[in-house]
XYZ file of C-alpha atoms in Angstrom:
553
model
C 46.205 229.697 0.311
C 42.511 230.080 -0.457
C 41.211 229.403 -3.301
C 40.394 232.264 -6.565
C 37.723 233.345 -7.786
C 37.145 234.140 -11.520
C 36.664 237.684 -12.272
C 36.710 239.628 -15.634
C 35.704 242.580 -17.671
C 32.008 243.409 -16.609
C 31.234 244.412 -20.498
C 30.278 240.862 -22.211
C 32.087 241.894 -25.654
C 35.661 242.056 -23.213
C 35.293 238.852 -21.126
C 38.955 238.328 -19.776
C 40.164 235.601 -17.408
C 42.060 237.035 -14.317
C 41.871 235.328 -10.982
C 41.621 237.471 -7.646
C 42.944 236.205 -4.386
C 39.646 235.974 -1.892
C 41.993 238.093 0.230
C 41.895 240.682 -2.251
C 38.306 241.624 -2.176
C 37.283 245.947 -1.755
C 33.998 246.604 -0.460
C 32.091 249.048 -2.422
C 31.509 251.792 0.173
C 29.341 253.907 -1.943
C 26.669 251.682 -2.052
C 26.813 248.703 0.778
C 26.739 250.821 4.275
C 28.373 248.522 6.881
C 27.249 247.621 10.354
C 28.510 246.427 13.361
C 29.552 242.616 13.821
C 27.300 240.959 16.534
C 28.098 238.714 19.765
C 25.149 236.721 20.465
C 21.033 236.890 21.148
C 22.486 239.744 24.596
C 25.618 241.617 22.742
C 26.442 245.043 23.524
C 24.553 247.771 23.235
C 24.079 249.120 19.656
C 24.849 245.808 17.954
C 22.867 243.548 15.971
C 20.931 240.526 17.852
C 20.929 236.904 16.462
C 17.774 235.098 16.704
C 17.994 232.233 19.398
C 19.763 228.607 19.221
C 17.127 227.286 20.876
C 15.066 224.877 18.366
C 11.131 224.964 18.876
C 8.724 222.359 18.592
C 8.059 221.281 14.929
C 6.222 218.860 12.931
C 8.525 216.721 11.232
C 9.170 215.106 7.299
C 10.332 211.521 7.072
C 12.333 212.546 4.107
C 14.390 215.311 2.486
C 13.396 219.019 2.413
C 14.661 220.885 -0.413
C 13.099 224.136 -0.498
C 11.209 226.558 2.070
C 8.671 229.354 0.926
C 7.642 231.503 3.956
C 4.215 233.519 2.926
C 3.316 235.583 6.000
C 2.582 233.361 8.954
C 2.633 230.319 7.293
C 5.856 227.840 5.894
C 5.393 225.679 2.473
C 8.049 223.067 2.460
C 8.770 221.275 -0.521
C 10.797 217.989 -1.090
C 11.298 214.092 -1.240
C 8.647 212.837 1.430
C 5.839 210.779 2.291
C 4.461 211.866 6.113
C 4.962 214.384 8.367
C 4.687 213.766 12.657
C 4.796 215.470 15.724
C 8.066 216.494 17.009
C 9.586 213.740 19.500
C 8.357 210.730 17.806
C 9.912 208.454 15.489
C 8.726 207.237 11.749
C 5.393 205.672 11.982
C 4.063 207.498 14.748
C -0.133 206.941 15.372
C 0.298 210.486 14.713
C 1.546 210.553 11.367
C -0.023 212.026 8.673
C -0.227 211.927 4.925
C 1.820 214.253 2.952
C 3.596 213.741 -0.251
C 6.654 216.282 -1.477
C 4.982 219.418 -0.361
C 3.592 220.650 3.222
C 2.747 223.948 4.672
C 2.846 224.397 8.727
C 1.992 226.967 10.955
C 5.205 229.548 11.164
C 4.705 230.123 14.852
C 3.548 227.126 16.375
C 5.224 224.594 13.996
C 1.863 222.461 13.573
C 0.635 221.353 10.332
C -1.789 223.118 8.632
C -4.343 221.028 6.008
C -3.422 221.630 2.651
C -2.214 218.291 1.460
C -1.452 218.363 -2.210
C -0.039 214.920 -3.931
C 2.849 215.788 -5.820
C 3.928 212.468 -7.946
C 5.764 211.252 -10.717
C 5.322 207.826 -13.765
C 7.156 204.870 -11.619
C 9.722 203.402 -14.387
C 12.229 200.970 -14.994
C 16.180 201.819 -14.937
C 19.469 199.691 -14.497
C 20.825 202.920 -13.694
C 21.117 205.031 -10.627
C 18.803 207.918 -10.152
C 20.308 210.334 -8.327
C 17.584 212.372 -5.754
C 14.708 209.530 -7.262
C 12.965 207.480 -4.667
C 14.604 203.690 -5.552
C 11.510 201.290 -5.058
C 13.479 198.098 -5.579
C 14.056 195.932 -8.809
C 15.406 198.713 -10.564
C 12.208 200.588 -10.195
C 12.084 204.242 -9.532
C 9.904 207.227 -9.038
C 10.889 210.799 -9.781
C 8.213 213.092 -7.991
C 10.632 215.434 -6.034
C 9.914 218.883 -5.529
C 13.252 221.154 -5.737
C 12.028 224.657 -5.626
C 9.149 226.416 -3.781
C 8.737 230.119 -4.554
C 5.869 232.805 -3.296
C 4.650 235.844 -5.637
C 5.868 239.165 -4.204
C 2.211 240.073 -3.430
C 1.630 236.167 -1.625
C -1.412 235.069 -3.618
C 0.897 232.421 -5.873
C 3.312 229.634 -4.964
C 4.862 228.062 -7.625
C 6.635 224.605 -7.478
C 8.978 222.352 -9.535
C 11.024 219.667 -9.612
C 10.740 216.123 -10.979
C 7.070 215.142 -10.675
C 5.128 214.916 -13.483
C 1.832 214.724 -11.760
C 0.081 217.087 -8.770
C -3.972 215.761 -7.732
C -3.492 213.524 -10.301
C -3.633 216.269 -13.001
C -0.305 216.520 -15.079
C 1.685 219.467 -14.085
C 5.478 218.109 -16.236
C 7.860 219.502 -13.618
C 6.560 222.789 -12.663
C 2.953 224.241 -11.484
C 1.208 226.822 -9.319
C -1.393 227.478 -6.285
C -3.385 230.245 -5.288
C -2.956 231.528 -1.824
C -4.332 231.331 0.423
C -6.582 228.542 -0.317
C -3.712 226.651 -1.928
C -6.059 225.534 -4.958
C -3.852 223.856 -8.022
C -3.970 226.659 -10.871
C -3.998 225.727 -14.732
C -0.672 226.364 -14.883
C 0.816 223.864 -16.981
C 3.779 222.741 -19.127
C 5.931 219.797 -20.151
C 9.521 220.219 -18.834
C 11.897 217.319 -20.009
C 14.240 216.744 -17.191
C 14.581 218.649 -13.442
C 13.539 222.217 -12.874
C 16.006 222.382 -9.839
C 15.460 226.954 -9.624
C 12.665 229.219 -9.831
C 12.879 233.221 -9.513
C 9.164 235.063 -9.655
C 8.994 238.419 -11.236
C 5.563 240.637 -10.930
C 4.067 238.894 -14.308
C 6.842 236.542 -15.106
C 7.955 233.020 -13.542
C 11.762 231.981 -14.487
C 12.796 228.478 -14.191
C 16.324 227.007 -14.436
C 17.682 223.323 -14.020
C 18.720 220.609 -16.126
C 15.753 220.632 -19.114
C 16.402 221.246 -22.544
C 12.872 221.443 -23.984
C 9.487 223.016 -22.796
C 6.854 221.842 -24.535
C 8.981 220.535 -27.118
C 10.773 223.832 -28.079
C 14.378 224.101 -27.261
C 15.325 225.897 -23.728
C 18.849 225.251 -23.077
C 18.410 225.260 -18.805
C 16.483 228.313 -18.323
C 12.919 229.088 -19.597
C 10.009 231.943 -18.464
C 5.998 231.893 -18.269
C 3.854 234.113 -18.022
C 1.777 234.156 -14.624
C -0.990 231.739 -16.300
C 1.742 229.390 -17.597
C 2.175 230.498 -21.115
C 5.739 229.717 -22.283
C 7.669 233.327 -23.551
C 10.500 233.607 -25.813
C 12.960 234.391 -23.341
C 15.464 231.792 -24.155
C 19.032 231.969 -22.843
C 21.039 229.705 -23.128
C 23.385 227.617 -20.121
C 25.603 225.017 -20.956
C 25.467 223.104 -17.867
C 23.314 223.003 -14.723
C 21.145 226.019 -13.145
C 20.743 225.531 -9.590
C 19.813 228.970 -7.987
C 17.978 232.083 -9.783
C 17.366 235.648 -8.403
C 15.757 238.498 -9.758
C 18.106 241.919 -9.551
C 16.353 244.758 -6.748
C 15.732 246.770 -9.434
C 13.820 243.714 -11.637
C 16.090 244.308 -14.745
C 18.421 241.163 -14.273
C 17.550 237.841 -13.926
C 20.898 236.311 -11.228
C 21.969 232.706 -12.173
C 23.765 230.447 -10.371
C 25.324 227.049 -11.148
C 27.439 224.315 -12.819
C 27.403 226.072 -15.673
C 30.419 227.484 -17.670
C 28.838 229.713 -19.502
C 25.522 231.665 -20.376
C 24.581 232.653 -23.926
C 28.647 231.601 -24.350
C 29.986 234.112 -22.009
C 31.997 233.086 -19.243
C 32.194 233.016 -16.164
C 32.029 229.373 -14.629
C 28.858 229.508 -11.653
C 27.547 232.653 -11.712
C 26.160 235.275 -14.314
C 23.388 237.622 -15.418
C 20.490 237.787 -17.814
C 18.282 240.438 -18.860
C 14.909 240.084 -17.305
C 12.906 241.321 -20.696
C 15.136 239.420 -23.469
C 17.430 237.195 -21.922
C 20.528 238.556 -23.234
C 23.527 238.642 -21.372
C 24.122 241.624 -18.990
C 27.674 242.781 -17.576
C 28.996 240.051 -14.715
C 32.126 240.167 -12.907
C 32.524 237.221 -10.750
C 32.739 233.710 -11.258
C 33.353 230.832 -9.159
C 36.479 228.597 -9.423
C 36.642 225.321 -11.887
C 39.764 224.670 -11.866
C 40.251 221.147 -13.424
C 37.263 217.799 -13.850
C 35.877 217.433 -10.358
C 37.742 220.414 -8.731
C 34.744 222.625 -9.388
C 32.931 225.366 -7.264
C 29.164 225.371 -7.830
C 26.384 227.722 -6.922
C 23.526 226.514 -4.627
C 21.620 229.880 -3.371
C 21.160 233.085 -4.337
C 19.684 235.535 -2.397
C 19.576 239.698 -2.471
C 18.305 242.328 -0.154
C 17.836 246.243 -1.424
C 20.912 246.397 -2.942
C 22.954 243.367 -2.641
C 23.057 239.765 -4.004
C 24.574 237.182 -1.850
C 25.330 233.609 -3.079
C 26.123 230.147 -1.274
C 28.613 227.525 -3.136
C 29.801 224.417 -2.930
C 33.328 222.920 -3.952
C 35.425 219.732 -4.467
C 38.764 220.694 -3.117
C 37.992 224.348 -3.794
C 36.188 227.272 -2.709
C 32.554 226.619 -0.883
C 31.932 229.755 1.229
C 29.425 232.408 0.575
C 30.115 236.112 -1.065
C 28.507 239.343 -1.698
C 28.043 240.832 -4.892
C 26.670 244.191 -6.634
C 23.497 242.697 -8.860
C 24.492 246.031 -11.427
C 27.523 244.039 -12.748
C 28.930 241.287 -10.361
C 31.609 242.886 -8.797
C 32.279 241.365 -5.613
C 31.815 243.046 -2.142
C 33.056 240.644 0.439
C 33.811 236.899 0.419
C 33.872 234.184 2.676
C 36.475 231.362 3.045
C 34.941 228.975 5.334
C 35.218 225.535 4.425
C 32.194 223.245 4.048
C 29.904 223.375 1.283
C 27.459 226.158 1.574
C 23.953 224.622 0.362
C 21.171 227.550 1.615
C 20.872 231.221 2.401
C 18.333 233.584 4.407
C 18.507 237.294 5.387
C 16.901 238.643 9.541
C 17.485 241.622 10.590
C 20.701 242.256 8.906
C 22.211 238.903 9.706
C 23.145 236.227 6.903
C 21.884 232.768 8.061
C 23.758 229.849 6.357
C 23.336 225.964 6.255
C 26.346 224.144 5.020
C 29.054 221.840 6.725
C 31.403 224.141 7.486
C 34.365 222.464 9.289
C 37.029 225.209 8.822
C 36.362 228.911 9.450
C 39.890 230.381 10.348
C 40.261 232.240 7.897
C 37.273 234.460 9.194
C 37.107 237.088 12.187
C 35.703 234.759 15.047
C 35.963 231.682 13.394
C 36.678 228.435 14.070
C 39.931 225.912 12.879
C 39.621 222.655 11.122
C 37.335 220.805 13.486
C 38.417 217.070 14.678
C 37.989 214.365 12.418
C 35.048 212.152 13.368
C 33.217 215.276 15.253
C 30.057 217.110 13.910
C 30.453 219.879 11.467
C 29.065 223.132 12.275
C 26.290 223.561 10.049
C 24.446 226.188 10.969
C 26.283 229.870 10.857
C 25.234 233.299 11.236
C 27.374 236.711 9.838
C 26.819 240.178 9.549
C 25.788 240.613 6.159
C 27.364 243.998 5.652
C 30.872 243.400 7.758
C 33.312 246.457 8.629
C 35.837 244.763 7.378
C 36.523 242.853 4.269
C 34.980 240.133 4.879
C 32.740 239.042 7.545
C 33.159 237.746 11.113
C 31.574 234.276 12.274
C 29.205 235.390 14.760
C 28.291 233.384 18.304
C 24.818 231.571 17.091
C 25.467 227.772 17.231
C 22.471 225.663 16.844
C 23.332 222.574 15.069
C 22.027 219.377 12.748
C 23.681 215.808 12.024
C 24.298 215.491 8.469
C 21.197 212.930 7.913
C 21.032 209.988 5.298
C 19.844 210.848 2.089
C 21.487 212.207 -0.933
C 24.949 213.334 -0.080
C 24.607 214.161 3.735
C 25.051 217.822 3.981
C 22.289 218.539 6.853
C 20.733 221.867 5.991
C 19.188 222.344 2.849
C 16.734 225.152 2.541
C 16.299 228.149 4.709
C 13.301 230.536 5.165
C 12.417 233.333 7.597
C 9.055 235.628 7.913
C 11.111 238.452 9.552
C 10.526 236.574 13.425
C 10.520 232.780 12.950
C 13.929 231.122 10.788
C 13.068 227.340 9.483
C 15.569 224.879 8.219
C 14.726 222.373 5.811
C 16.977 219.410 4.817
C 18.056 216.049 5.000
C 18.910 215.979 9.213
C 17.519 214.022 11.704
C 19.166 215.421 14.623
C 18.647 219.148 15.801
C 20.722 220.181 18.694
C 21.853 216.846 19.521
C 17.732 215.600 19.735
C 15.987 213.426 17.282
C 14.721 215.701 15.146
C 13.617 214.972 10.929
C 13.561 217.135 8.112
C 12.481 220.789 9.703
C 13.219 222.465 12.552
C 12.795 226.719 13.064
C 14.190 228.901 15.735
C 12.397 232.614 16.651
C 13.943 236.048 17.413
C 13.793 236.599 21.279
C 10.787 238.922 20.725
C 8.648 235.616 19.494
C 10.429 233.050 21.808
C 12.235 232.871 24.338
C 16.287 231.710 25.066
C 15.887 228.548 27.368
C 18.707 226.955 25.801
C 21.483 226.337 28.897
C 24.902 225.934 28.428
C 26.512 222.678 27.305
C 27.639 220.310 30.391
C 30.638 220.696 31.831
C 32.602 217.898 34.231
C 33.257 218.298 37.688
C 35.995 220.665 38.560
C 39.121 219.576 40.321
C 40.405 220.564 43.896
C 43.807 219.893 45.365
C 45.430 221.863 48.320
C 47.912 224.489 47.046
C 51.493 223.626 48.694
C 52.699 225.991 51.202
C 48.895 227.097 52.346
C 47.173 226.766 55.203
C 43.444 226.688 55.458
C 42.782 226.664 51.364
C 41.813 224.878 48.096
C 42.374 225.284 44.937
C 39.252 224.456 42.407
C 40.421 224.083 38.728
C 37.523 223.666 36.407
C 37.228 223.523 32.033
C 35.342 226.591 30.815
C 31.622 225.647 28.833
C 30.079 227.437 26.285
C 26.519 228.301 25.101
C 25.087 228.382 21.385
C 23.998 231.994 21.640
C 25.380 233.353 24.451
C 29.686 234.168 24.429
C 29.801 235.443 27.518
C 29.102 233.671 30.725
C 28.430 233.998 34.432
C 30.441 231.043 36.307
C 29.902 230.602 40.493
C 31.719 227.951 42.295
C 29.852 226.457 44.769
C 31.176 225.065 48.284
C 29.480 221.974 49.367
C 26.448 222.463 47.322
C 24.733 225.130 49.150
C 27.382 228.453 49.129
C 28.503 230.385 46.402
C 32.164 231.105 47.377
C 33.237 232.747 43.746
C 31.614 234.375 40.766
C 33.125 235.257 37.481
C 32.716 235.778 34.011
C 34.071 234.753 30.772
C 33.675 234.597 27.391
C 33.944 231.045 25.465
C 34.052 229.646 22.457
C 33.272 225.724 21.451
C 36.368 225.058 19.727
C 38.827 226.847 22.643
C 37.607 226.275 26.161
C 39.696 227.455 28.342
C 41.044 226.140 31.996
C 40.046 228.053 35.229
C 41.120 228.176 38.725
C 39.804 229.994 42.177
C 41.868 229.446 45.461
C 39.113 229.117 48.232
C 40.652 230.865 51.614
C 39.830 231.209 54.895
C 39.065 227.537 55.478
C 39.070 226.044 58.639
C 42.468 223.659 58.782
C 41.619 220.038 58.135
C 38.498 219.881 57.350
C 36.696 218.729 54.220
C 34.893 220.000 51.325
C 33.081 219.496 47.836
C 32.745 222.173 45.144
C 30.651 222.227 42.008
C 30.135 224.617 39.054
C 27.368 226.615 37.937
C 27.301 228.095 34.351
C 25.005 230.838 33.953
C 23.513 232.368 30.576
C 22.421 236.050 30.272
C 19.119 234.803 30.508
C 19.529 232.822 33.703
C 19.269 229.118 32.168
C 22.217 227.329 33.997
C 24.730 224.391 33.906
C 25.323 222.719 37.440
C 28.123 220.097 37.371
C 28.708 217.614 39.229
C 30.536 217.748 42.519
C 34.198 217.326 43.127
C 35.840 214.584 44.887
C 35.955 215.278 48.616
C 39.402 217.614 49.425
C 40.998 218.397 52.940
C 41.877 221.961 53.567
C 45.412 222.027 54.789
């Protein structure tokens, strides 16, 4: 059964807990028009298009990427690093250069671009553990992370926080600000007493949420606001556990949170809720996220919206980690995701939801995928229809993929970011596509790049001679598959030079299917090879290897 979620009275005096089967969920028709579900990067005519699967060259981190800002044509990517490199070279490259938690590269091109701030922290002594803190040996750590990079609507800000306490060796205590596009550190300054993990930017207002329960030595239990300049307001609600993800409503009345969190201002419900943007009082929420018992806890990780919708990623111990839609007026929920695999980032193209998580069961979604086999990769890259038909939306045929890295708790993906043609994934990877790849990668929409990704290898196909024939072979082969293309174009080739048979199919990765051709007309006795060729829309091709020699009868 899949897990519940919480869901209650939307007015905050009349909190109730109910629980509502994930099956249960009614779209809102009124107000979230539906499209069409999508095949691939060449579907049908009049569906939507995913971008490609094909990974472009990119500079890489040799750490952790938590957090992506995408400002026109170029990427800021914040996080837990030291150097960035060309792609296809390993740490330490001659090519390496110097940059420390924060980056910004060219969107297009994936090269580095100068700006080189030095985000650090206070090095310090601990016997303890420090979760996400650089561990220097001798119980020594440093703390200089950056969690959350965020552009001003108009692009002439980017704000940062995290853990550092320090930025060009000026203190900036967790949180501070650039002007773009020179990147120039702003006056913008405060002193934030533990990790500022969120950040939401309003026209004139900056909203932080993590783990902090002081600014500048007044109280903020989790969530605080500035002004633009970095003046500390009154608005002061208050969360009794972790903030991880903020959004400001469409209409910029609400302030979205997202978290670990039971409650905020003492109203239920567990992981997700809503704030007035002007005084921080609780408005009307609907949905929660499940907590059922200790460990056995859902927690929010993204929040995103679009004109009219919010749309959240979650994680879960034993309990529900998919992603869901939800009206920002009072939390009501208009579709939900089961997938299993802890949902960690979110971006909107072109009416598609991108997705990094480890997903490793999607069955209970249109399209989607069973529990994959222990000991084999995760799929953690997704795309969906962000307004589905249906109740709930289909897994669509984009399968670009990560490992699950090193660092932290290995989920792979960790931040996505898109400027409407190129998508870039930040994390803690070091594969892309089965390739050495660290930190960042970023795919384009066919219109910037092109799909040169073939389909996967496939081994050579069998031949036997059917019994009873004369003069024919039968060639038995294992279907392929493609990460953006479902449908493909399969020829079997006679003795490597003609194309006896064509065909197509569609496939899927986790369902390949077996497929036969009888080759007739052969001359009695004598001998042949045969091989397969895979084909993509776009012509980029598969040829096995070719059969065992086989004796017409």
């Amino acid at each position: 059964m899949p897990p519940k979620l919480w869901t209650g009275s939307p007015t905050p005096k009349r909190w109730q807990r109910t629980l509502l089967k994930l099956s249960a969920v009614v779209l809102i028709a009124q107000t979230f028009a539906p499209a069409p579900s999508v095949a691939d990067t060449a579907p049908p005519p009049g569906e939507l298009k995913t971008i490609t699967a094909d990974d472009l060259p990119t500079w890489q981190t040799d750490g952790v990427v938590w957090s992506i800002a995408v400002v026109g044509d170029v990427v800021y990517a914040g996080g837990n690093f030291d150097h960035i490199r060309p792609p296809g070279t390993a740490p330490g490259a001659s090519a390496e250069l110097p940059r420390h938690n924060l980056a910004a590269f060219n969107a297009a091109t994936g090269e580095p671009l100068s700006w080189n701030p030095v985000v650090d922290a206070v090095t310090f002594t601990s016997a303890n553990p420090q979760g996400g803190c650089d561990n220097l040996g001798n119980n020594q750590w440093r703390c200089d992370s950056v969690r959350a990079v965020r552009a001003s609507a108009d692009g002439t800000k980017l704000y940062v926080a995290g853990d550092f306490t320090t930025v060009n060796k000026q203190p900036r205590g967790k949180i501070a600000s650039f002007t773009l596009p020179d990147g120039a550190l702003t006056g913008f300054t405060a002193t934030i007493n533990s990790r500022v993990k969120a950040l939401a930017v309003g026209d004139n207002t900056v909203y932080a949420g993590g783990y902090f329960t002081t600014v500048n030595g007044t109280p903020r239990q989790r969530l605080a606001s500035f002004t633009s300049d970095g003046t500390l307001t009154p608005w002061a609600p208050n969360a009794d556990r972790g903030v991880h993800a903020m959004t400001i409503s469409p209409d910029g009345s609400r302030v979205i949170l997202g978290g670990d969190f039971d409650t905020i201002n003492g109203n239920p419900p567990h992981g997700l809720g809503a704030v007035h943007a002007g005084t921080g009082a609780s408005a009307s929420w609907a949905t929660g996220v499940p907590a059922p018992s200790g460990s056995r806890r859902s927690v929010i990780t993204d929040l995103i919206k679009d004109d009219d919708t919010i749309y959240a990623a979650a994680e879960g111990t034993g309990t529900f980690d998919g992603r869901l839609a939800l009206n920002p007026d009072d939390g009501t929920t208009r579709w939900i995701d089961h997938c299993l695999g802890a949902t960690q980032a979110l971006t909107l193209l072109d009416g598609v939801l991108y997705s990094g998580s480890h997903a490793h069961n999607c069955s209970t979604q249109p399209d989607g995928f069973p529990e994959i086999t222990p000991g084999s990769p995760a799929q953690r890259l997704l795309a969906q229809p962000a307004r589905p038909t249906g109740e709930t939306p289909p897994i669509l045929h984009w399968f670009p993929n990560t490992n699950n890295g090193t660092a932290s708790d290995h989920q792979g993906p960790r931040a996505l970011g898109n400027n409407g043609k190129h998508l870039w994934v930040g994390g803690e990877f070091t594969t892309v596509n089965n390739q050495p790849q660290q930190g960042l990668t970023h795919f384009a929409a066919l219109a910037a790049g092109q799909d040169i990704n073939k389909p996967e290898s496939t081994p050579a196909p069998q031949v036997i001679k059917p019994e009873g024939t004369t003069g024919a072979l039968k060639v038995t082969w294992k279907q392929t598959w493609d990460r953006d293309n479902k449908k493909l174009t399969y020829e079997v080739v006679r003795n490597a030079t003609t194309v006896v048979h064509t065909v197509q199919a569609e496939s899927k990765f986790w369902d390949l299917q077996t497929m036969t051709f009888t080759d007739t007309g052969l001359e009695p006795g004598s001998t042949h090879t045969y091989s397969i060729r895979a084909i993509d829309h776009f012509g980029n091709r598969f040829w096995s290897a070719q059969s065992a020699p086989a004796q017409a009868g």
